[in-house]
Short mmCIF file of C-alpha atoms in Angstrom, two decimals:
data_model
loop_
_atom_site.label_atom_id
_atom_site.label_comp_id
_atom_site.label_asym_id
_atom_site.label_seq_id
_atom_site.Cartn_x
_atom_site.Cartn_y
_atom_site.Cartn_z
CA ASP A 76 42.01 118.61 106.70
CA ALA A 77 43.55 115.19 106.16
CA MET A 78 44.12 113.55 109.48
CA VAL A 79 44.23 110.54 111.77
CA ILE A 80 41.25 110.25 114.12
CA GLN A 81 41.02 108.07 117.19
CA ASN A 82 37.89 107.24 119.12
CA PRO A 83 37.24 107.43 121.91
CA ARG A 84 39.86 109.79 123.39
CA TYR A 85 39.33 108.26 126.82
CA GLN A 86 38.16 104.73 127.51
CA VAL A 87 37.49 103.13 130.88
CA THR A 88 37.03 99.38 131.12
CA GLN A 89 36.96 96.75 133.80
CA PHE A 90 39.58 94.12 134.39
CA GLY A 91 38.96 91.32 131.90
CA LYS A 92 36.24 93.12 129.94
CA PRO A 93 37.00 93.25 126.20
CA VAL A 94 37.52 96.67 124.69
CA THR A 95 37.92 97.96 121.12
CA LEU A 96 39.72 101.13 120.13
CA SER A 97 39.24 102.62 116.70
CA CYS A 98 41.34 104.62 114.28
CA SER A 99 40.42 106.19 110.98
CA GLN A 100 42.46 108.14 108.47
CA THR A 101 41.67 110.43 105.58
CA LEU A 102 45.26 110.40 104.27
CA ASN A 103 44.80 107.24 102.16
CA HIS A 104 48.09 105.88 103.52
CA ASN A 105 49.01 102.25 102.95
CA VAL A 106 50.47 101.60 106.37
CA MET A 107 48.70 101.84 109.71
CA TYR A 108 50.34 101.25 113.09
CA TRP A 109 49.23 100.69 116.66
CA TYR A 110 51.50 101.75 119.50
CA GLN A 111 51.22 101.44 123.26
CA GLN A 112 52.73 104.28 125.28
CA LYS A 113 53.10 104.32 129.04
CA SER A 114 53.82 107.41 131.05
CA SER A 115 56.93 109.32 129.91
CA GLN A 116 58.10 106.40 127.80
CA ALA A 117 58.57 106.07 124.07
CA PRO A 118 55.76 104.53 122.04
CA LYS A 119 56.05 100.75 121.74
CA LEU A 120 54.96 99.26 118.43
CA LEU A 121 52.36 96.51 118.82
CA PHE A 122 51.70 95.72 115.15
CA HIS A 123 51.20 97.32 111.77
CA TYR A 124 49.34 96.73 108.53
CA TYR A 125 50.90 97.26 105.13
CA ASP A 126 47.69 97.38 103.12
CA LYS A 127 46.04 94.14 104.25
CA ASP A 128 49.23 92.43 105.33
CA PHE A 129 49.37 92.14 109.11
CA ASN A 130 52.75 92.38 110.86
CA ASN A 131 52.87 91.49 114.53
CA GLU A 132 55.78 92.45 116.77
CA ALA A 133 57.37 89.43 118.41
CA ASP A 134 56.74 90.65 121.94
CA THR A 135 53.13 91.76 121.48
CA PRO A 136 50.91 89.69 123.81
CA ASP A 137 48.20 87.49 122.28
CA ASN A 138 45.71 89.55 124.29
CA PHE A 139 46.08 92.26 121.64
CA GLN A 140 44.46 91.78 118.25
CA SER A 141 43.85 94.06 115.30
CA ARG A 142 41.55 94.35 112.31
CA ARG A 143 41.77 96.50 109.22
CA PRO A 144 38.52 96.13 107.26
CA ASN A 145 39.51 98.76 104.68
CA THR A 146 42.18 101.36 103.94
CA SER A 147 40.62 103.99 106.18
CA PHE A 148 39.89 102.07 109.37
CA CYS A 149 41.92 100.03 111.82
CA PHE A 150 40.83 98.58 115.17
CA LEU A 151 42.69 97.46 118.26
CA ASP A 152 40.97 94.76 120.29
CA ILE A 153 42.13 93.96 123.79
CA ARG A 154 40.48 90.66 124.65
CA SER A 155 41.00 90.60 128.41
CA PRO A 156 42.51 93.85 129.67
CA GLY A 157 44.74 93.66 132.69
CA LEU A 158 45.83 96.48 134.96
CA GLY A 159 49.14 96.55 133.12
CA ASP A 160 47.38 97.38 129.87
CA ALA A 161 46.42 100.83 131.11
CA ALA A 162 48.22 103.18 128.75
CA MET A 163 47.87 105.62 125.88
CA TYR A 164 47.23 103.83 122.59
CA LEU A 165 48.42 105.66 119.51
CA CYS A 166 47.46 105.00 115.92
CA ALA A 167 49.73 106.23 113.14
CA THR A 168 49.87 106.09 109.36
CA SER A 169 52.55 106.38 106.73
CA SER A 170 53.00 106.01 103.00
CA PRO A 171 56.11 104.33 101.56
CA GLY A 172 55.96 106.70 98.60
CA LEU A 173 56.45 109.68 100.89
CA ALA A 174 59.96 109.03 102.13
CA GLY A 175 61.08 111.41 104.82
CA VAL A 176 57.55 112.58 105.62
CA GLY A 177 57.42 110.39 108.68
CA GLN A 178 54.45 108.91 110.44
CA PHE A 179 51.26 110.80 111.15
CA PHE A 180 49.91 110.14 114.61
CA GLY A 181 46.42 110.40 115.98
CA PRO A 182 45.77 112.09 119.33
CA GLY A 183 45.62 108.74 121.11
CA THR A 184 43.14 106.92 123.30
CA ARG A 185 43.91 106.82 126.99
CA LEU A 186 42.78 103.49 128.41
CA THR A 187 42.02 103.07 132.10
CA VAL A 188 41.49 99.57 133.53
CA LEU A 189 39.62 99.34 136.82
CA THR B 104 68.30 94.47 118.04
CA GLN B 105 68.34 98.11 117.03
CA LEU B 106 68.26 100.50 119.98
CA LEU B 107 68.30 104.27 120.21
CA GLU B 108 69.42 105.79 123.49
CA GLN B 109 68.56 109.39 124.23
CA SER B 110 70.20 111.64 126.78
CA PRO B 111 69.40 113.28 128.98
CA GLN B 112 66.22 111.50 130.00
CA PHE B 113 64.86 114.59 131.78
CA LEU B 114 65.76 118.25 131.41
CA SER B 115 64.39 121.21 133.36
CA ILE B 116 65.63 124.63 132.35
CA GLN B 117 64.74 128.30 132.52
CA GLU B 118 63.38 130.23 129.58
CA GLY B 119 66.21 131.60 127.44
CA GLU B 120 68.68 128.80 128.09
CA ASN B 121 70.17 126.62 125.37
CA LEU B 122 70.08 122.84 125.42
CA THR B 123 71.17 119.80 123.43
CA VAL B 124 69.52 116.39 123.30
CA TYR B 125 71.48 113.40 122.03
CA CYS B 126 70.30 110.28 120.26
CA ASN B 127 72.80 107.43 119.91
CA SER B 128 72.80 103.97 118.42
CA SER B 129 75.21 101.26 117.41
CA SER B 130 73.10 100.67 114.29
CA VAL B 131 73.10 102.58 111.02
CA PHE B 132 69.82 104.09 109.93
CA SER B 133 68.82 105.21 106.45
CA SER B 134 67.13 108.21 108.00
CA LEU B 135 66.33 109.56 111.41
CA GLN B 136 63.35 111.58 112.52
CA TRP B 137 62.68 113.83 115.50
CA TYR B 138 59.21 114.14 117.01
CA ARG B 139 57.78 116.31 119.77
CA GLN B 140 54.87 115.08 121.83
CA GLU B 141 52.79 117.29 124.07
CA PRO B 142 50.78 115.87 126.98
CA GLY B 143 47.64 114.08 125.84
CA GLU B 144 48.54 114.26 122.15
CA GLY B 145 50.29 112.11 119.59
CA PRO B 146 53.88 112.79 118.47
CA VAL B 147 54.32 115.39 115.74
CA LEU B 148 57.17 115.16 113.25
CA LEU B 149 59.70 118.00 113.51
CA VAL B 150 62.31 116.95 110.96
CA THR B 151 63.80 114.06 108.99
CA VAL B 152 67.54 113.83 108.39
CA VAL B 153 68.82 111.52 105.70
CA THR B 154 72.42 112.30 104.76
CA GLY B 155 75.37 111.65 107.07
CA GLY B 156 76.64 114.95 108.43
CA GLU B 157 73.43 116.74 107.48
CA VAL B 158 72.40 119.79 109.51
CA LYS B 159 68.86 121.14 109.38
CA LYS B 160 67.54 124.26 111.06
CA LEU B 161 63.96 124.89 112.05
CA LYS B 162 63.80 128.37 113.61
CA ARG B 163 65.50 127.93 117.02
CA LEU B 164 65.96 124.17 116.57
CA THR B 165 69.08 122.71 114.93
CA PHE B 166 69.22 119.02 114.03
CA GLN B 167 72.37 117.14 113.08
CA PHE B 168 72.81 113.64 111.70
CA GLY B 169 76.13 111.98 112.49
CA ASP B 170 78.55 111.24 109.67
CA ALA B 171 78.09 107.49 110.18
CA ARG B 172 74.29 107.82 110.40
CA LYS B 173 74.26 106.22 113.85
CA ASP B 174 73.58 109.26 115.98
CA SER B 175 71.84 112.60 115.96
CA SER B 176 71.47 115.70 118.09
CA LEU B 177 68.85 118.35 118.61
CA HIS B 178 69.96 121.78 119.82
CA ILE B 179 67.45 124.37 120.99
CA THR B 180 68.54 127.97 121.29
CA ALA B 181 66.83 130.31 123.75
CA ALA B 182 64.27 127.77 124.92
CA GLN B 183 60.71 128.93 125.50
CA PRO B 184 57.91 127.43 127.64
CA GLY B 185 56.21 126.38 124.40
CA ASP B 186 59.13 124.00 123.75
CA THR B 187 58.04 121.89 126.72
CA GLY B 188 57.28 118.31 125.75
CA LEU B 189 58.62 114.83 125.13
CA TYR B 190 61.24 114.75 122.37
CA LEU B 191 61.64 111.47 120.55
CA CYS B 192 64.18 110.47 117.96
CA ALA B 193 63.24 107.59 115.67
CA GLY B 194 65.25 105.60 113.16
CA ASP B 195 63.80 104.24 109.94
CA SER B 196 63.78 100.45 109.76
CA THR B 197 61.81 98.77 106.95
CA ASP B 198 58.25 100.12 107.25
CA LYS B 199 58.56 100.89 110.92
CA LEU B 200 60.30 103.26 113.29
CA ILE B 201 62.65 102.42 116.10
CA PHE B 202 61.92 105.04 118.74
CA GLY B 203 64.50 106.42 121.12
CA THR B 204 64.03 106.32 124.86
CA GLY B 205 62.77 109.92 124.91
CA THR B 206 63.79 113.20 126.55
CA ARG B 207 61.25 115.05 128.63
CA LEU B 208 61.92 118.79 128.49
CA GLN B 209 60.38 121.30 130.87
CA VAL B 210 61.02 124.99 130.24
CA PHE B 211 60.05 127.32 133.07
CA PRO B 212 59.15 130.98 132.47
#
């Protein structure tokens, strides 16, 4: 089945230790998104790629970086995680040609910072 | 800045009750989507509404888009424990979604 896959599902890191979260998709969608979601809150968009074009949200801290080496894969790098970065990180995809279909979300990676 | 406010923020009800969740904005959206998110999972799209005044039904769920395309509502009839989750409305805004503040629904048997 076509889907959005995130690895790992759970990630534990230490304060200040860089961490990378990965996302892959078999949907061949042009757009990939990274969201941060804290408990019982709505997802907060960090950035998105339209093909290779990177679009950063104005309030996304510099501590968060992203890479998209090809259509299928997208990575979220947190250079120096702080306690406040503990959250669920969601990857999503969409295709502009599929209006009304919405975004397809992965199951998320729950990040714990010790 | 485009904002979507949802109400109520939390809702705890008994199985069989009806409920309505509201999603309001001062901005106009070309379309609005509703998602449900279960614990430990990503949001899943329930419906997209596009036309002002549009009403869509999905089994026990009824979605309405306001005439001015600034607000929406989700009505659930005879809620079941399986309806428990975080309900999110989201407005379309040039390649990205503006998510509402969310409504956490708990349905007790």
